[in-house]
XYZ file of C-alpha atoms in Angstrom:
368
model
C 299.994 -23.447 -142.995
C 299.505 -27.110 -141.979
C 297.574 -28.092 -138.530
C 295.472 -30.788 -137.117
C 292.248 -29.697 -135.603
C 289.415 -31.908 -134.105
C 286.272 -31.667 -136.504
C 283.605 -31.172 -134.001
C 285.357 -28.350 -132.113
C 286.486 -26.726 -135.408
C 283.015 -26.881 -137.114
C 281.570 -25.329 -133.758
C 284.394 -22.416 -134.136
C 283.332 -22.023 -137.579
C 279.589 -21.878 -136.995
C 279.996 -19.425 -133.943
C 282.119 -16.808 -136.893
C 279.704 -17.419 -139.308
C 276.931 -15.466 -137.541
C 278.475 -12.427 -138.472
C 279.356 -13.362 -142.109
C 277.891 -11.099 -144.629
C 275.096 -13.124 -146.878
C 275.096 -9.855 -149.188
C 277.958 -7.535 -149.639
C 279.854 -5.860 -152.288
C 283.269 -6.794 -150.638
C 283.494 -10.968 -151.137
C 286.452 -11.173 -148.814
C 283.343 -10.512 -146.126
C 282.276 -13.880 -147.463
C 284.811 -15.659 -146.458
C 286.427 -16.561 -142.892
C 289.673 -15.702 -141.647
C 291.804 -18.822 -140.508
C 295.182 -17.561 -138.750
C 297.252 -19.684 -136.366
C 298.247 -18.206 -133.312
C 300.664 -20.285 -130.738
C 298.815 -23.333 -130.112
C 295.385 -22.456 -131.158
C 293.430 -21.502 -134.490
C 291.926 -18.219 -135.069
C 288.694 -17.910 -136.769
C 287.018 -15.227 -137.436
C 283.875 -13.345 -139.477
C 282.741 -10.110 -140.334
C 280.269 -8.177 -141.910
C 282.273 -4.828 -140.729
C 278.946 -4.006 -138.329
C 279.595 -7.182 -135.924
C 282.719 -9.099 -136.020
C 283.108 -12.698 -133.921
C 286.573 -14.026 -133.371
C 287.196 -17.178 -131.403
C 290.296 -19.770 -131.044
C 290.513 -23.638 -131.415
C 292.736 -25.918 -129.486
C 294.671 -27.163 -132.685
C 297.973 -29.209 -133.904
C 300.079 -26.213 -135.320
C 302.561 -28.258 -137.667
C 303.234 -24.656 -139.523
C 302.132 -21.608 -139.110
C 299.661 -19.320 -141.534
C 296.729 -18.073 -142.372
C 294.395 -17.997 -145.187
C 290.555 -16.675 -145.711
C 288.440 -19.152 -147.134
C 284.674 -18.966 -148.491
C 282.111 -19.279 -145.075
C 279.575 -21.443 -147.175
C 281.798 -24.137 -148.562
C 284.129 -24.348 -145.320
C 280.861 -24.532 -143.071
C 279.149 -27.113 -145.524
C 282.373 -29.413 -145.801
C 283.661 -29.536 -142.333
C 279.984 -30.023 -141.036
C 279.613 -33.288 -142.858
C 283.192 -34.779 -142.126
C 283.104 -37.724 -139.703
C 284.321 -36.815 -135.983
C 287.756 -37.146 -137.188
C 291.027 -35.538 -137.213
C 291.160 -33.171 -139.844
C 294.515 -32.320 -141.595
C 294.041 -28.365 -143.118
C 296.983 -27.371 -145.485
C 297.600 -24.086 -147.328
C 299.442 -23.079 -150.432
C 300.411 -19.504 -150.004
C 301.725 -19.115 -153.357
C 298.180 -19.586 -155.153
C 295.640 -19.294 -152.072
C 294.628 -22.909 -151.770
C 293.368 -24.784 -148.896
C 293.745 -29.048 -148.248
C 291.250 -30.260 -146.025
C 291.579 -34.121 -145.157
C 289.974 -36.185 -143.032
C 289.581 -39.911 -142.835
C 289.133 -41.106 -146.475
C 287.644 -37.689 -147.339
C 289.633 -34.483 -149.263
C 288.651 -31.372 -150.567
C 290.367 -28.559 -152.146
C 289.046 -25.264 -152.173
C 290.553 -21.809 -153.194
C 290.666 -19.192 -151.043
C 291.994 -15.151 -150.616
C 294.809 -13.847 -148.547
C 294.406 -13.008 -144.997
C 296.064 -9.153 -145.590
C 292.690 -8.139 -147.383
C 290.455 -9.379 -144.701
C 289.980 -6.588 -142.296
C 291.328 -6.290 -139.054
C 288.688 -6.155 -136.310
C 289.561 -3.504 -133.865
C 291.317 -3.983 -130.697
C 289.228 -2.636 -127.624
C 291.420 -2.720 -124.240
C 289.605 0.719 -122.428
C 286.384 2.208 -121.985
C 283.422 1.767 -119.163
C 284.077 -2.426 -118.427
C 281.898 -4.679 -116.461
C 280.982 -7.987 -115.857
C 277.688 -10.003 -115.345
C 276.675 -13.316 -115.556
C 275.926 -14.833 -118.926
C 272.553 -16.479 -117.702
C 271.564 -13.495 -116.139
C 272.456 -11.535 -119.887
C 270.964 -13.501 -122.025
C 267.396 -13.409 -120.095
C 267.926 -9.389 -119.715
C 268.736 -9.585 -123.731
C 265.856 -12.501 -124.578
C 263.171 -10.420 -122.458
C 263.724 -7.150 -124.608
C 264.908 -7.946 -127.908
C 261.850 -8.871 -129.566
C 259.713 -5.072 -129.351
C 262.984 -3.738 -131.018
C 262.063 -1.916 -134.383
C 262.637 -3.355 -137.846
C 261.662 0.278 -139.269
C 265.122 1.372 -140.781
C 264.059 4.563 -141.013
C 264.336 5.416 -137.626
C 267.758 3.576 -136.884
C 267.624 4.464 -133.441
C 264.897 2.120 -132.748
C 266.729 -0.433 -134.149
C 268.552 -1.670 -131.640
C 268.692 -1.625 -127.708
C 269.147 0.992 -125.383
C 271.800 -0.107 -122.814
C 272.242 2.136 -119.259
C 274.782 1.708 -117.367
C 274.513 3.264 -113.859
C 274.639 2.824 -110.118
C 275.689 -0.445 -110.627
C 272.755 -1.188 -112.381
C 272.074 -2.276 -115.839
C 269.179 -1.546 -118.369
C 267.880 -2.797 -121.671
C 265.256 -1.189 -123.375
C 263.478 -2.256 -126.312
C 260.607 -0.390 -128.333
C 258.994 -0.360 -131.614
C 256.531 2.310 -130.847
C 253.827 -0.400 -130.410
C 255.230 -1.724 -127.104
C 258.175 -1.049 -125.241
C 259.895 -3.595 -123.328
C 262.194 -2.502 -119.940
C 264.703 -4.786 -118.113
C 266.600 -3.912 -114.926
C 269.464 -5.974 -113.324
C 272.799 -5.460 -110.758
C 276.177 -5.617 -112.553
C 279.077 -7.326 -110.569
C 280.970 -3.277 -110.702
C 279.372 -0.662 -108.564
C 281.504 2.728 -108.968
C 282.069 3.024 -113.155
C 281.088 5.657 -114.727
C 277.510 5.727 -116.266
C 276.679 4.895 -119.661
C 273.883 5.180 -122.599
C 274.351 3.309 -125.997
C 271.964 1.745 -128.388
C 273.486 -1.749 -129.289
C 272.151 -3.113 -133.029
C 269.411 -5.536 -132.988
C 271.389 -8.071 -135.274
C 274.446 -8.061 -131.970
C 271.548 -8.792 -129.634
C 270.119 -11.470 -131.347
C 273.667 -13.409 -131.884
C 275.348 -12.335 -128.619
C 271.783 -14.414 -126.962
C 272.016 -17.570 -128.895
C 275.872 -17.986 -127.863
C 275.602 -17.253 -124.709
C 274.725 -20.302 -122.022
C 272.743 -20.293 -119.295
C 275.526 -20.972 -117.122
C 276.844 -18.418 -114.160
C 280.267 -17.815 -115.982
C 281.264 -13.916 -116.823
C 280.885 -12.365 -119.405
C 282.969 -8.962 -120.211
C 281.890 -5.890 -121.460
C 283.740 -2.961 -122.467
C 282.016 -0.147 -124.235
C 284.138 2.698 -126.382
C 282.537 6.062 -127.521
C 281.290 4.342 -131.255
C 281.938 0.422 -130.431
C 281.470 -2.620 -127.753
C 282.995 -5.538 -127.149
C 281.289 -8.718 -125.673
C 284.227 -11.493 -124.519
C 282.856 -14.897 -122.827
C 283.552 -18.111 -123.147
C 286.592 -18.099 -125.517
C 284.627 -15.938 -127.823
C 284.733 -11.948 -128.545
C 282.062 -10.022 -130.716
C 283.171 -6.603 -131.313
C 279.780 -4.519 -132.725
C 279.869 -0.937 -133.921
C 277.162 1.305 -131.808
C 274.039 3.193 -133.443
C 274.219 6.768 -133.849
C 270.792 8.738 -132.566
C 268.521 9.710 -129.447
C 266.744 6.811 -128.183
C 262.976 8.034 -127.059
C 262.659 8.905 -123.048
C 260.950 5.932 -122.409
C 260.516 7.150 -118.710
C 257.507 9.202 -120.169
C 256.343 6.132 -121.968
C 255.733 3.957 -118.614
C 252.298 4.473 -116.934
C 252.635 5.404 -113.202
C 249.152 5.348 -112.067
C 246.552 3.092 -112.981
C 243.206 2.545 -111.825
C 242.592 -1.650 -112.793
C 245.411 -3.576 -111.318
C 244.914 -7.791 -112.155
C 247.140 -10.915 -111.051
C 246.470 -13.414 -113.299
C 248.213 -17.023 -113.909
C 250.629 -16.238 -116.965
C 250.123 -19.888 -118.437
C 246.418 -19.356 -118.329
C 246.557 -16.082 -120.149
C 249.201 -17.045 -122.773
C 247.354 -20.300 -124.067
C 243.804 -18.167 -123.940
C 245.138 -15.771 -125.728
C 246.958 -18.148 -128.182
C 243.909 -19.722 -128.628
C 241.701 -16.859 -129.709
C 244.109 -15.227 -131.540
C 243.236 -18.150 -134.074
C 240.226 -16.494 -134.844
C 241.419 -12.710 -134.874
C 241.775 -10.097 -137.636
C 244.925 -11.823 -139.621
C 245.573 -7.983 -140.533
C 245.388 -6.781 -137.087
C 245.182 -9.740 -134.556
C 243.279 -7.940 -132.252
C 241.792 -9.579 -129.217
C 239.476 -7.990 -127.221
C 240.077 -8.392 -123.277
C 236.818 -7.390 -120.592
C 238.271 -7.636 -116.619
C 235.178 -8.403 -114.404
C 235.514 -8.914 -110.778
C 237.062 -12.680 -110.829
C 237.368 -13.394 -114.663
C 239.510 -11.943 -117.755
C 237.325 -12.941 -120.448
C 238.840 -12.733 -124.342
C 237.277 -12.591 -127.571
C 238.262 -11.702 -130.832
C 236.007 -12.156 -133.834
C 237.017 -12.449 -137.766
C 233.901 -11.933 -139.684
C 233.807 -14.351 -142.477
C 234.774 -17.266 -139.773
C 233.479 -16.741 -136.816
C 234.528 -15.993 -133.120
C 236.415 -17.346 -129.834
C 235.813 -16.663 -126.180
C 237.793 -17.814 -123.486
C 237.740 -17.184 -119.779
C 240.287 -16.836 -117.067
C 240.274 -16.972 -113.743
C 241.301 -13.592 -112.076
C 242.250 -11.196 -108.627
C 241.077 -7.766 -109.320
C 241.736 -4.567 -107.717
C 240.152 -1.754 -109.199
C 237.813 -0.669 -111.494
C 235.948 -3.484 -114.102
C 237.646 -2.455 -117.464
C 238.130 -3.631 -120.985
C 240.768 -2.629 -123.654
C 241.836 -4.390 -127.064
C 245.121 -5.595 -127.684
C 247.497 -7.130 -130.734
C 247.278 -10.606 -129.663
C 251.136 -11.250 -130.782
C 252.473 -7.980 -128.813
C 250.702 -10.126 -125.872
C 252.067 -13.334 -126.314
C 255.896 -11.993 -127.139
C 255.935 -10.772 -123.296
C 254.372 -13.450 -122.058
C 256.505 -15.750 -123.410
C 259.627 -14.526 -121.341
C 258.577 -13.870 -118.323
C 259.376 -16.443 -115.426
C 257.355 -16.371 -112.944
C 254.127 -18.355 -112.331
C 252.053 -15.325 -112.544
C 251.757 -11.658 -114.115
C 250.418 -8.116 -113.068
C 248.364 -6.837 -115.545
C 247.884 -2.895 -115.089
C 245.937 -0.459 -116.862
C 244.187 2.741 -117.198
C 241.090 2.492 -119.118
C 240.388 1.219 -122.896
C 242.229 4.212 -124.605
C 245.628 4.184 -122.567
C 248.865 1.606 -122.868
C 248.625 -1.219 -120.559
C 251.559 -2.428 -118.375
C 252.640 -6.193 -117.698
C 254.719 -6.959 -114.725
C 256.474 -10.318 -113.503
C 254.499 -10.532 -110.058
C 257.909 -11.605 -107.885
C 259.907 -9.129 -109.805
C 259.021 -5.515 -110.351
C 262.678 -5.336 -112.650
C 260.700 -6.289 -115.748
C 258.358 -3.958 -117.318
C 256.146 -4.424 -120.513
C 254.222 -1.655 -121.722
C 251.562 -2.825 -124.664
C 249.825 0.240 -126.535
C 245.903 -0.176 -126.947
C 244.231 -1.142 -130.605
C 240.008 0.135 -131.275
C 238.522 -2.890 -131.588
C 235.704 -2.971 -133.879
């Protein structure tokens, strides 16, 4: 193989693969990335056999190949190469790869592209399309109240709906749950559960723009595949029943508060500085025009901050992990939150006051 590539746009390629290349594994071809030439472009692509991202570069095919070569030297070289032409050659006879640029060369060895496995080719199943801005808030919203508890793998990932051309993401690690709603662009496809991996999630929402382009979504009975922007992740599914998190959202309360989000966030930031470190628990009292929070850690001392309020309801107080607070807070768009609850011992429920498509629901902590 010999082709000229641009370095930017071929150390961008190589850092989008890379997210799904395998830091610990058994099999070192996952180390590596593929490089294959196809027409007039460069395929690259990583693995980890969970998640695979494949994506093609705009490149100079003087002759045609491919090669696998280690993710953590390619990355590291081609990173800091000037903004240059680069000039990649292979040797098929002994796996060797020629990278020049400018006054710069490197030789590195590398494996044959037959052993690196072939990521799977997904052309049917339920397909739709939404807009990647719109995805990555429905995705950044949720992700964070997924479960790291691998013993229960079917909290660790996402529960995706599909139905009535609606779609749903739902996050929970038993602690809080987390509930997004949105429209998808398709209205009559057929409906569809599957709990997506936390690790897809996570990637899939730091490549994704916040632009209004499409992104493509086909989901098979065990797989599905994400294609925008030149790119494709294909990501196995998790096996399990996801909890019926219908029963887990409150619908009644009996305090109902709107309350600037801002306000609340850098309160509660605040006194979680002098909370539990073991349990972060803040302790929040709802009078008639004021959410006042205080948390207390003995051997330091304690902080109490006041918000202004509108209350509806009964005067209440509850206890809550600061940091299950803040994550929701942090997301949410609009200018102010409902906060929603049903006395000290049940969860509370956080709403985005212009939207009622974004549901958090926080579980209570005894305060001591």
């Amino acid at each position: 193989m010999r082709i000229e590539i641009n370095q930017k746009e071929f150390y961008e390629g190589i850092q989008t693969v890379s997210k799904a290349v395998s830091s610990k594994t058994t099999l070192p071809i996952l180390s590596g990335i593929l490089l294959k030439t196809e027409e007039d472009k460069l395929k690259v692509v990583g693995t980890d056999l969970e998640i695979g991202i494949e994506c093609f570069i705009e490149a100079h095919i003087i002759k045609g190949g491919s090669i696998v070569l280690p993710a953590k030297y390619l990355t590291s070289i081609v990173r800091e190469l000037p903004n240059e032409k680069i000039i990649l050659t292979t040797e098929a006879s002994n796996n060797t790869a020629q990278i020049k640029c400018d006054q710069a060369q490197f030789n590195i060895h590398g494996s044959p592209a037959d052993e690196f496995p072939i990521l799977p080719e997904i052309e049917s199943g339920v397909r739709f399309t939404i807009k990647q801005n719109k995805f990555k808030e429905i995705i950044d919203q949720t992700k964070f109240a997924i479960s790291k508890d691998e013993s229960k793998p079917f909290l660790t990932g996402g529960l995706l709906i599909i139905e009535e051309g609606n779609i749903k993401l739902v996050s929970t690690d038993t602690y809080r749950l987390a509930y997004r709603e949105d429209q998808i662009n398709e209205k009559d496809i057929s409906a569809e559960k599957v709990i997506i991996p936390n690790k897809t999630l996570n990637e899939i929402a730091k490549l994704l723009d916040n632009s209004e382009d499409l992104i493509e979504i086909i989901i098979t009975e065990n797989q599905i595949l994400f294609k925008f922007s030149g790119v494709s992740i294909v990501s196995r599914l998790i096996e399990g029943q996801f909890p019926n998190y219908k029963q887990v959202i409150p619908n009644k309360n009996n305090t109902k508060v709107v309350v600037d989000k801002n306000e609340l966030l850098s309160a509660a930031k605040r006194a979680s500085l002098l909370a539990k470190k073991d349990s972060n628990i803040i302790k929040i009292n709802l009078e008639k025009d004021k959410l006042i929070i205080t948390s207390n850690a003995p051997e330091i001392g304690q902080a109490y901050e006041e918000v202004s309020i509108s209350l509806v309801g009964q005067e209440t107080e509850i206890a809550f992990n600061a940091i299950y607070l803040m994550d929701c807070l942090k997301v949410i768009d609009s200018e102010e939150v409902v906060l929603e609850l049903l006395g000290s011992l049940s969860p509370g429920v956080i709403k985005s006051k212009s939207e009622d498509e974004y549901i958090y629901v926080i579980m209570p902590v005894r305060s001591a």
